[in-house]
Each structure stands twice: as C-alpha cells, then as structure tokens.
Short mmCIF file of C-alpha atoms in Angstrom, two decimals:
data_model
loop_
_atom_site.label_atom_id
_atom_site.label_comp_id
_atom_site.label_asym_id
_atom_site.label_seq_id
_atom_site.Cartn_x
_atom_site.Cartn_y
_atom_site.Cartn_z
CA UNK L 1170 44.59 37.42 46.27
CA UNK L 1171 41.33 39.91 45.88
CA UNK L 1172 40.09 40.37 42.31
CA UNK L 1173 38.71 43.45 41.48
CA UNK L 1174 35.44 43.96 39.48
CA UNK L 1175 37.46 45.07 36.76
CA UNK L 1176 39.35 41.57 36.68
CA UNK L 1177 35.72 39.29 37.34
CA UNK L 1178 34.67 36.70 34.51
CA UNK L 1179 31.58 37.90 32.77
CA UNK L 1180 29.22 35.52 30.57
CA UNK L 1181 28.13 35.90 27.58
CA UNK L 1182 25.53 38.64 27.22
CA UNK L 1183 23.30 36.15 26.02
CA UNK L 1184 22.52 34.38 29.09
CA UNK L 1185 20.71 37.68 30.41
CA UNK L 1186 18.25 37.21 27.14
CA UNK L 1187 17.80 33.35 27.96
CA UNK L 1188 14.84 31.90 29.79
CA UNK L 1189 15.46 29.36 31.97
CA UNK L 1190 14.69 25.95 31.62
CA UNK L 1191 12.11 24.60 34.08
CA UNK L 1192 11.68 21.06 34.28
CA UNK L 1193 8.72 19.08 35.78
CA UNK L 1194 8.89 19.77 39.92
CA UNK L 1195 8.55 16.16 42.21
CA UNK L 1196 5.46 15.71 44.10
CA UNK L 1197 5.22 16.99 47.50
CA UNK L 1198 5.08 13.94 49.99
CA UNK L 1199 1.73 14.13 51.79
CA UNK L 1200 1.13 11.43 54.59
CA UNK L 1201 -0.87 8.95 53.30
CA UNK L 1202 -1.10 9.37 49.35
CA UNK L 1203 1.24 7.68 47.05
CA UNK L 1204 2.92 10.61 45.19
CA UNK L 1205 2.92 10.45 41.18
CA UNK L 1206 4.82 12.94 39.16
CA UNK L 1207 2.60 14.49 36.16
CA UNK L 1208 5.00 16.94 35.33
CA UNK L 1209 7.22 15.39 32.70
CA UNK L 1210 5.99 13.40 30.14
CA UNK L 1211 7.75 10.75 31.76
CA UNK L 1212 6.23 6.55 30.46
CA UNK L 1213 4.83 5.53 33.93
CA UNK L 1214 5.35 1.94 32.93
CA UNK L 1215 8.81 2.21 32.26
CA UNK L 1216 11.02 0.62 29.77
CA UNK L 1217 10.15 -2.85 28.52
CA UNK L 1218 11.69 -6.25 30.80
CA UNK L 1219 14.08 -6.87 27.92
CA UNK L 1220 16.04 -3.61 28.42
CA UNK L 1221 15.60 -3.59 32.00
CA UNK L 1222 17.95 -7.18 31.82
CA UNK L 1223 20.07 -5.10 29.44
CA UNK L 1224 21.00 -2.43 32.35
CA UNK L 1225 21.29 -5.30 34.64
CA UNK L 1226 23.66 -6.94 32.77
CA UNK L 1227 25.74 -4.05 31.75
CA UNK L 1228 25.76 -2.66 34.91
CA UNK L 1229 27.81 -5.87 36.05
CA UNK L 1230 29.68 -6.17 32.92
CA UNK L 1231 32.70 -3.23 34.32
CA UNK L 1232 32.27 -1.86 30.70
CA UNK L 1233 31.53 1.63 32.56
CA UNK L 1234 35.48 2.83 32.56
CA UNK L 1235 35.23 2.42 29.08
CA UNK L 1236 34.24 5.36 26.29
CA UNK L 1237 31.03 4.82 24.10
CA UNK L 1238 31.69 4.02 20.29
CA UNK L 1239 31.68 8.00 19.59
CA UNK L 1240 28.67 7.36 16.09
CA UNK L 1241 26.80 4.98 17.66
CA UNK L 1242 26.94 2.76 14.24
CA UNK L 1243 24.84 -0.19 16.08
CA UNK L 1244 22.10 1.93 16.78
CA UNK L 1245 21.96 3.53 13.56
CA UNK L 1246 21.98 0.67 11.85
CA UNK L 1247 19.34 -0.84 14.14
CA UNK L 1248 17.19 2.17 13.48
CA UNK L 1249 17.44 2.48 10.02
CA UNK L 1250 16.57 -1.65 9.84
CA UNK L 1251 12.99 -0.82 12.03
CA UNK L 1252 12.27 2.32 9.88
CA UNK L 1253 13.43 1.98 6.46
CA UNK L 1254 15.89 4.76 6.48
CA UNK L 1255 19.94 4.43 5.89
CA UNK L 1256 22.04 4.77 8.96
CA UNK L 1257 24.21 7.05 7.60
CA UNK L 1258 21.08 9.66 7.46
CA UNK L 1259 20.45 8.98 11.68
CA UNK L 1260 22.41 10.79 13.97
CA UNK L 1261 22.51 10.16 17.39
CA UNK L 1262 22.06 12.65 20.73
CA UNK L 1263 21.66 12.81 24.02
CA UNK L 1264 18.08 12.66 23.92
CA UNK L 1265 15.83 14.49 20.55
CA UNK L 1266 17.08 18.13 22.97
CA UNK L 1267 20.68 16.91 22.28
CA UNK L 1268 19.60 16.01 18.84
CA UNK L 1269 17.89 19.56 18.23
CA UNK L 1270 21.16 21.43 19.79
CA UNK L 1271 23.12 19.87 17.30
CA UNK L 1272 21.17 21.51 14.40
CA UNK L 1273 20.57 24.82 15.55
CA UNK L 1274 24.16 25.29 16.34
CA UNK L 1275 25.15 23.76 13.19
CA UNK L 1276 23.08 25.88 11.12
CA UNK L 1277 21.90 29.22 12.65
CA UNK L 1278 23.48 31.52 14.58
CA UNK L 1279 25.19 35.09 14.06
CA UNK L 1280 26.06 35.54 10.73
CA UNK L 1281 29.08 36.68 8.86
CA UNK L 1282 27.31 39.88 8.63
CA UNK L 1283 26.56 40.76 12.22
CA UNK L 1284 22.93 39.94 11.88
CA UNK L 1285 21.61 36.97 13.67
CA UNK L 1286 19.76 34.34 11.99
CA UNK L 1287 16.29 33.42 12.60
CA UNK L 1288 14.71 30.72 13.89
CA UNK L 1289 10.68 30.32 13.83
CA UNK L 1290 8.36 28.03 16.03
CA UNK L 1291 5.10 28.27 17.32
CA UNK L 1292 4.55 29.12 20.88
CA UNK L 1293 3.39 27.98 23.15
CA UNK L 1294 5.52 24.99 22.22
CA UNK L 1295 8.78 23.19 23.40
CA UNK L 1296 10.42 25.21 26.31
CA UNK L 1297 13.56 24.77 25.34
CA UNK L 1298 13.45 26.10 21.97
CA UNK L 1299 13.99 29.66 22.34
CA UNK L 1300 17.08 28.34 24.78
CA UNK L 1301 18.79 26.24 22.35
CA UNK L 1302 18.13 29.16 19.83
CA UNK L 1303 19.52 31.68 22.01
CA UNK L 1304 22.49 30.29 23.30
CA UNK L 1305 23.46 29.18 19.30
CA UNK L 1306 23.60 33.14 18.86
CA UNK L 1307 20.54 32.94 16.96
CA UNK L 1308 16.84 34.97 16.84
CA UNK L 1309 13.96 32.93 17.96
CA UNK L 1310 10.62 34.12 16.17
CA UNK L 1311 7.79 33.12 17.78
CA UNK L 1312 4.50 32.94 16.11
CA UNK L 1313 1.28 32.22 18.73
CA UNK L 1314 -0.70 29.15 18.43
CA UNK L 1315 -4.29 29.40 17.01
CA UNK L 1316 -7.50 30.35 19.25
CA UNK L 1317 -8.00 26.12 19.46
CA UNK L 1318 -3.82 25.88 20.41
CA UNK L 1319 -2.30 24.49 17.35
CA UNK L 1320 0.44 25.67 14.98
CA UNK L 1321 -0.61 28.88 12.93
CA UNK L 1322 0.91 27.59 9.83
CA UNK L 1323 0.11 30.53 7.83
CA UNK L 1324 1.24 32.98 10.27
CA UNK L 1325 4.49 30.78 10.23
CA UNK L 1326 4.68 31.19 6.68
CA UNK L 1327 4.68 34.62 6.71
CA UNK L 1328 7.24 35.42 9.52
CA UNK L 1329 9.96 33.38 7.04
CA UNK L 1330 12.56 36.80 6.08
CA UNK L 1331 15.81 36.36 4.16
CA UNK L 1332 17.07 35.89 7.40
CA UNK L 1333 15.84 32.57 8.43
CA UNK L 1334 17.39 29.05 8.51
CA UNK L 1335 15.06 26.87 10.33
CA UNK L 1336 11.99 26.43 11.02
CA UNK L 1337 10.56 24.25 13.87
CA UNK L 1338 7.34 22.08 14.07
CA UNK L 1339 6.44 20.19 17.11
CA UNK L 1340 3.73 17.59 16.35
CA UNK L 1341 2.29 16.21 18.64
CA UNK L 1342 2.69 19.79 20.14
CA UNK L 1343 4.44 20.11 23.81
CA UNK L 1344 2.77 21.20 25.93
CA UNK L 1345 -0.90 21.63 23.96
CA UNK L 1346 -1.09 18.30 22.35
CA UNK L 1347 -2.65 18.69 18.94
CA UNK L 1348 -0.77 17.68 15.68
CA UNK L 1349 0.01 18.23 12.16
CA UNK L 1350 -1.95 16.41 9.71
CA UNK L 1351 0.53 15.28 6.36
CA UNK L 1352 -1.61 17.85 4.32
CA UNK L 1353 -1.32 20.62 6.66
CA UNK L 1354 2.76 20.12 6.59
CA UNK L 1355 3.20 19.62 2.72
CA UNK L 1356 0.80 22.58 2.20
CA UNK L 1357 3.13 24.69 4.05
CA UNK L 1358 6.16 22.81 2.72
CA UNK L 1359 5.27 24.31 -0.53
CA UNK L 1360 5.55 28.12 1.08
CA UNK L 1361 8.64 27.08 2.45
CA UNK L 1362 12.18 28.64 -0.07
CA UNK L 1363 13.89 25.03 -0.37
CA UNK L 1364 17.28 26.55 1.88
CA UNK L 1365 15.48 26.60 4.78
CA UNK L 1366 15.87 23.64 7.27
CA UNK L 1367 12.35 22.54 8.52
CA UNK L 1368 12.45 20.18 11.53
CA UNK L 1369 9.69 18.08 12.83
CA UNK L 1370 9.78 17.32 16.19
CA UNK L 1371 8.25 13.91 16.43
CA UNK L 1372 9.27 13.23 20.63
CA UNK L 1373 5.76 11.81 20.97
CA UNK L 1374 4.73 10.27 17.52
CA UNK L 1375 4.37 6.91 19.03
CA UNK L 1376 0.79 8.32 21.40
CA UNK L 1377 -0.26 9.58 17.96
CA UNK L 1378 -3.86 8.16 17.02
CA UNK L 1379 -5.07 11.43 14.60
CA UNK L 1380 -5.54 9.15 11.17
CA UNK L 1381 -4.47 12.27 9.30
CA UNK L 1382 -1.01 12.43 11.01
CA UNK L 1383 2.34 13.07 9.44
CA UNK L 1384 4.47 11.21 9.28
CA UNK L 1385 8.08 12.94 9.55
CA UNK L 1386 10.14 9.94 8.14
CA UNK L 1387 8.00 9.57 5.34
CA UNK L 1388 8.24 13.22 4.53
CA UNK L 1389 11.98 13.63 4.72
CA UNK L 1390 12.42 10.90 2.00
CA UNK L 1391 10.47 13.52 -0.67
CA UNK L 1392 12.05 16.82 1.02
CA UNK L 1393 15.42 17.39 1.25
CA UNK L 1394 15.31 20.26 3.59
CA UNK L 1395 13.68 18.43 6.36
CA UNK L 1396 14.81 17.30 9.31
CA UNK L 1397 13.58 14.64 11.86
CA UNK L 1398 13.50 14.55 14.98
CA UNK L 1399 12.50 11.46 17.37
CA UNK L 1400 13.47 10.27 20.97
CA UNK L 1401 13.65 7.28 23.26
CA UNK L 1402 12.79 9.08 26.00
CA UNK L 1403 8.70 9.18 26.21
CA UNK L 1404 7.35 5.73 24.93
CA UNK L 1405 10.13 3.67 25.38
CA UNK L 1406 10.50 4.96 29.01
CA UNK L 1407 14.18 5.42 28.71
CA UNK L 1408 14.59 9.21 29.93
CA UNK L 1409 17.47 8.95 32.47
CA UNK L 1410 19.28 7.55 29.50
CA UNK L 1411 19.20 10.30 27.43
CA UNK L 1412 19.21 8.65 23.77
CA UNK L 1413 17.45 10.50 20.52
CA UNK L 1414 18.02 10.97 17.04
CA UNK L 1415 17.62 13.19 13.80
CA UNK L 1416 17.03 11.74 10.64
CA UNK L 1417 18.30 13.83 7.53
CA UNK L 1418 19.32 13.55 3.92
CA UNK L 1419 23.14 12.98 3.97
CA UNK L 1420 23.84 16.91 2.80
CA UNK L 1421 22.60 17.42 5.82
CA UNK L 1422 24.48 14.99 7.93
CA UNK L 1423 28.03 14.99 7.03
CA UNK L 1424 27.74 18.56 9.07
CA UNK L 1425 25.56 17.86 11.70
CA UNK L 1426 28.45 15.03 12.74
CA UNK L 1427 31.04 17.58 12.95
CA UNK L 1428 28.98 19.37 15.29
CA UNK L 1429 28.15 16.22 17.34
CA UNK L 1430 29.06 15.65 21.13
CA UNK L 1431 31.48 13.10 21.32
CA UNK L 1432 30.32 10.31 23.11
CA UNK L 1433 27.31 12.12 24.34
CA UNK L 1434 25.43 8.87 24.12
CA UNK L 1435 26.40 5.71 26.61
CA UNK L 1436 27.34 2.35 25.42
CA UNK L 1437 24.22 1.49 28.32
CA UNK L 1438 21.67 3.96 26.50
CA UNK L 1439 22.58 2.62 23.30
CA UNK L 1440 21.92 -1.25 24.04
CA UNK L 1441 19.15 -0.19 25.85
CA UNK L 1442 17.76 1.13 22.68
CA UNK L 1443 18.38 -1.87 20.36
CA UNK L 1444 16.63 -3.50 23.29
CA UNK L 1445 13.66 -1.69 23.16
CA UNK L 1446 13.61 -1.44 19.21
CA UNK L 1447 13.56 -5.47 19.48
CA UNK L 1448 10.83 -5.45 21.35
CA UNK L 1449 8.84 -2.76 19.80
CA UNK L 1450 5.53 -5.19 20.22
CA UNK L 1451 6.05 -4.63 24.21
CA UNK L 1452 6.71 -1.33 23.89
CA UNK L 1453 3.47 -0.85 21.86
CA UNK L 1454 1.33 -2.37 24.22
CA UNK L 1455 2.82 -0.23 26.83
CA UNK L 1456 2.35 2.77 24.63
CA UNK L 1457 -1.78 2.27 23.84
CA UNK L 1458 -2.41 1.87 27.76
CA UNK L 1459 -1.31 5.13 27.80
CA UNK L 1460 -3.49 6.06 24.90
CA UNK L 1461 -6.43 4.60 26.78
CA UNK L 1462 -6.07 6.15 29.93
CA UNK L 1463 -5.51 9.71 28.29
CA UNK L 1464 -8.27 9.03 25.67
CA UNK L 1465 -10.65 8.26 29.23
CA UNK L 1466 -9.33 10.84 31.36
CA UNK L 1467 -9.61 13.81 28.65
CA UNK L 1468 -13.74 12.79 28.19
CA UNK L 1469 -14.20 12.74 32.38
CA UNK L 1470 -12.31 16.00 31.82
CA UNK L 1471 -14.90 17.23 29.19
CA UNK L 1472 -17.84 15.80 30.83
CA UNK L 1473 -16.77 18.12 33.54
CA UNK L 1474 -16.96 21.25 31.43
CA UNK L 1475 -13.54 21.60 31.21
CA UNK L 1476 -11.58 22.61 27.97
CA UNK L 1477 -9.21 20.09 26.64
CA UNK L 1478 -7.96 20.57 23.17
CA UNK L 1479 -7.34 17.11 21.34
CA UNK L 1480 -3.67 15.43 22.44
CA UNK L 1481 -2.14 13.25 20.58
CA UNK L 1482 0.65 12.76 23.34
CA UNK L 1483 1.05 11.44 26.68
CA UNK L 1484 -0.20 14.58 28.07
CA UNK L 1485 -2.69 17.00 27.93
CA UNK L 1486 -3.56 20.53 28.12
CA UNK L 1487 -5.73 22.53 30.45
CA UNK L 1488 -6.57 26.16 29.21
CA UNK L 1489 -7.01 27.57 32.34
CA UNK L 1490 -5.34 31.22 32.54
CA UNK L 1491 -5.38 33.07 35.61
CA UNK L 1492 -6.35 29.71 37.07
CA UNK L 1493 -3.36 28.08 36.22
CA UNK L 1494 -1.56 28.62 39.76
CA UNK L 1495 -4.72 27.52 41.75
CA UNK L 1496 -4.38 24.23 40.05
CA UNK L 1497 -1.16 23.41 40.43
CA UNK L 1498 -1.58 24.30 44.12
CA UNK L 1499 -4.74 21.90 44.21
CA UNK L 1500 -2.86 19.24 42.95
CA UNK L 1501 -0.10 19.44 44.80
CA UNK L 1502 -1.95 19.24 48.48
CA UNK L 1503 -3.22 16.02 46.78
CA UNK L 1504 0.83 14.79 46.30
CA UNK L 1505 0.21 15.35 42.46
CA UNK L 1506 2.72 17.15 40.17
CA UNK L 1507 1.44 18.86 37.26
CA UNK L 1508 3.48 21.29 35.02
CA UNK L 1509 2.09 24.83 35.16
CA UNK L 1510 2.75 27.90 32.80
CA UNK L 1511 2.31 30.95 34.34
CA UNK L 1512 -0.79 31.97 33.74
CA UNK L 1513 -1.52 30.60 30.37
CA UNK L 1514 -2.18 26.92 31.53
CA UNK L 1515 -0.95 23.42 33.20
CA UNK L 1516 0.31 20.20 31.35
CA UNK L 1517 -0.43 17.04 33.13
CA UNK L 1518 0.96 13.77 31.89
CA UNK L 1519 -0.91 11.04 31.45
CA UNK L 1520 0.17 8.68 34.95
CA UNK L 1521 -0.82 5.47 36.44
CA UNK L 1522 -5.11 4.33 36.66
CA UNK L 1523 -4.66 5.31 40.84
CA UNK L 1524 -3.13 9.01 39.58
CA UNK L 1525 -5.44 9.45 36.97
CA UNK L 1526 -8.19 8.99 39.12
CA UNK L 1527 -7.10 10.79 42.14
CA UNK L 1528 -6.65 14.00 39.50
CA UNK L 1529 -10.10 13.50 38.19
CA UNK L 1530 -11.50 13.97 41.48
CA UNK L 1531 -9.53 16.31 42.36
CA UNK L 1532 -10.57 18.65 39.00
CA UNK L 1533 -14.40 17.93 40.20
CA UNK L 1534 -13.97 18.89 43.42
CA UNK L 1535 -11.99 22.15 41.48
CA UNK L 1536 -14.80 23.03 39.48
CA UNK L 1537 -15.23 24.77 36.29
CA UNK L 1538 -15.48 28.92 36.52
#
C-alpha cells in the first residue's frame, strides 16, 4: 500500500529547533598505542571491587526477568543515611540527565497561555540542557560565560522575566570546569523571586577541591526553591548504569514522582549504588588520584603557555578557538579522544598516568600560537 505525502507521520516541530546531542567519540585504533577515551568524563579507574562483586553476583542471581522496585526506597534511604537528607526528598533517575528531564518537564514547558516558559543557564555549559528544555516545550535562555569561563551570575539575574521557572547552575561547570563558591550562589539566591526553581547541578562535586565551594545539599535545606542535582556516574565510575538523583524539599517532590520513569533505574544500578555508598572511603581514594593527575597535568599545561581556566572536575578546558579542530585531529593520530566544540574549544578528561602523559607531549609538540 503507497502512502502519500499527505498521509506521512510528521514530528513534532520541535525537533527541527533541537540540537543534537553529541557524546564523547571512541579513540581511533592506531597500531601500536593503547587507545584511551578523553571524551566523556568517564572514572578511568572504574567502580570500586565491592560493586564490581555486586554485578557479578547479580548477574548470576536470574533476578534480570524481574522489574526494578519502581521508587527505589533502598537507595533513598541509603542516600539520605550518607548525606543527612530524608529519603522522601531524593528522587531517583536514570543518571542526574534522567534526573534533570524529570524537572524540566515537570515544571516548564508551554503554558496555559500559549507562551512558553523559560528556562536560563549559562553557556557554554551542559549540552544537553537546551535539549531537555526544548523537547519539554520550553525556552532555553542562554546567558554567555564570563571572559575567564564561569557563570555570569549577574547577567543571569537579569535575564529572569515573568516568564521563567527554572534556572540552571552547573558547578563544577561542564565542559569549562570552574565553580560556584557558597557566597556567589546565596548572593544571587537573594535576586532570585522565591517561585522560581533553581537547580544545581552537582555531577562532579566529588573532584571539587575550591575551599569556597557550595555545597548544594547544604543549600537546599535553607531554600526551598532549590533543587539538587547529583550522579553516580563520574566518581563512582558507574556510567553504563545510569543511576542519579535530585534532592528537593517535599513540595517539590510529591510532583516530580508523578513525572518519574517507571522503573527507569535497575535493581543492578541500584545495589551497585548502595555498594559504592558503603564504600565511599574507596571511592574517595579513587576520586583524589584523579584530582592529582588533573591538578599535575593542568600546571605541565600552563608551563606550556597554554590557557587552562581552574577545574574543579575530572576534566578540563582548553580555550583554543579556531584551533579547536586541529587539536582534536592531533590527538586523535595519537589514538586519543578528546571532546571538541566547534570552534570555541576541546574538553579532555582527566585519563590514566600513560594517557595523561602521551597528551602532554602531544600539546608540546602542538605548540602554543
């Protein structure tokens, strides 16, 4: 039976207005060099030998035919034990992205009058914001990063209209690095009309070592319009398993758990959690080599002449503009993945000592223009 054009399925007009999403691209395999991916954030060590027996054992337990408890009560409860929050304020996603999609559909999109609600981050920051925004039916407003690549708070401020409903911070900021100081974030808190959702983004608190540094769980507890965000993804090394969570007062909650996925986290991804949360020590450890080696690579980086602004995650920025493409070739012919964007600059994670190194001679033999 031929279908005319008149009969084809059309999507959404939205999708036309939606950027897509790129991840982090493999290494190319080059004989001879061990590929490493630097193009995802990704913990090169990998989850902690607790919840690696965890998958092993679950993965021979035949418990995969069976649906996920849809709240994920043990993990809530396990979370609010290690930070001090109540479970019934944690809500679980697949991964702080599933998390985040939650609360932008739950609370922005087109309104009841026509108009479109408004979202506001900074940007450069998180990809996938103005998707998530987007597809909700919502307005992102993006507001550019300061000359030194960290949130413009008081532009931020001044975009809010009587049209917005959230407001997203991403500290540490992906892909640039720098964070919000707790001053900086109850300054603007106090700019901010008390209906407006404010979410910190906290995917990559744990690489944090500014001694200023907010501190998203201890800010929700005083403001009741803020919403955190945190994930299991980076420093616990469980990213396959897609497993994050908000954290929110319970006004906030009772809705965002109508708008929940069911059973968008596994039974496997939430034991592996509680695994890792048990062993937070391990993780920890795992967590501060990374610190070290990015805290060691940024100064050879520096010494080079190159401009690195301060990361407080397991990445970090390079600056380099109509440059950017020439790097990511460069690392590529040395089986190196970095993350490039455009022409504005490249995000390279933070990998093993032998990657590390092998990108550090690589960016001398690139050179500073």
């Amino acid at each position: 039976m031929s279908t005319s054009t008149t009969d084809a399925v059309y999507p959404r007009p939205v999708l036309g207005q939606m950027p897509p999403y790129a991840a982090g691209k493999p290494p190319a395999v080059i004989e001879g060099l061990t590929a490493y991916k630097l193009s995802s954030n990704e913990n090169p060590f990998g989850p902690v030998p607790a919840v690696v027996d965890v998958i092993r054992r679950y993965a021979e337990s035949g418990q995969t035919c069976r649906y996920p408890e849809t709240t994920c009560s043990a993990l809530r409860g396990r979370i609010g034990e290690t930070f001090g929050v109540e479970p019934d304020d944690v809500v679980a996603g697949a991964g702080s992205l599933g998390a985040l999609m939650q609360i932008i559909s739950t609370f922005a999109g087109a309104g009841e009058d026509g108009q479109k609600d408004e979202v506001i981050f900074a940007w450069r920051s998180f990809e996938a914001y103005p998707i998530v925004v987007r597809a909700a039916g919502a307005q992102d407003v993006q507001v550019p990063l300061t000359a030194d690549h960290r949130h413009d708070l008081e532009a931020m401020t001044a975009a809010i209209t009587d049209r917005t409903r959230v407001i997203l911070l991403c500290t540490p900021n992906n892909p640039t690095g720098p964070s919000l100081s707790t001053a900086e974030v109850e300054g603007f808190l106090a700019t901010v009309p008390p209906h407006i959702m404010v979410v910190i983004d906290e995917a990559y608190i744990e690489f944090n070592r500014a001694s200023d540094a907010v501190d998203g769980v201890d800010v929700y507890r005083r403001y009741p319009n803020v919403v955190v965000l945190r994930t299991f993804s980076k420093a616990h090394g469980l990213a396959n398993l897609r497993v994050g969570y908000s954290i929110s007062r319970p006004e906030i909650t009772q809705y965002l758990r109508v708008m929940a996925t069911p059973f968008a986290v596994s039974s496997l991804a939430e034991q592996a959690a509680m695994a890792s949360l048990d062993h937070l020590d391990e993780v920890q450890e795992r967590v501060q080599r990374v610190v070290d080696e990015r805290e060691r690579v940024v100064a050879s980086l520096r010494e080079l002449g190159f401009e690195v602004p301060q990361s407080e995650g397991n990445f970090f920025w390079l600056p380099l503009g109509e440059r950017t493409p020439e790097l990511v070739d460069a690392a590529g012919s040395q089986a190196l993945s970095v993350r490039g964007f455009g022409t504005e600059g490249a995000r390279v994670s933070v990998g093993e000592v032998e990657a590390n190194d092998r990108l550090l001679r690589m960016m001398s033999e690139f050179g500073v223009r």
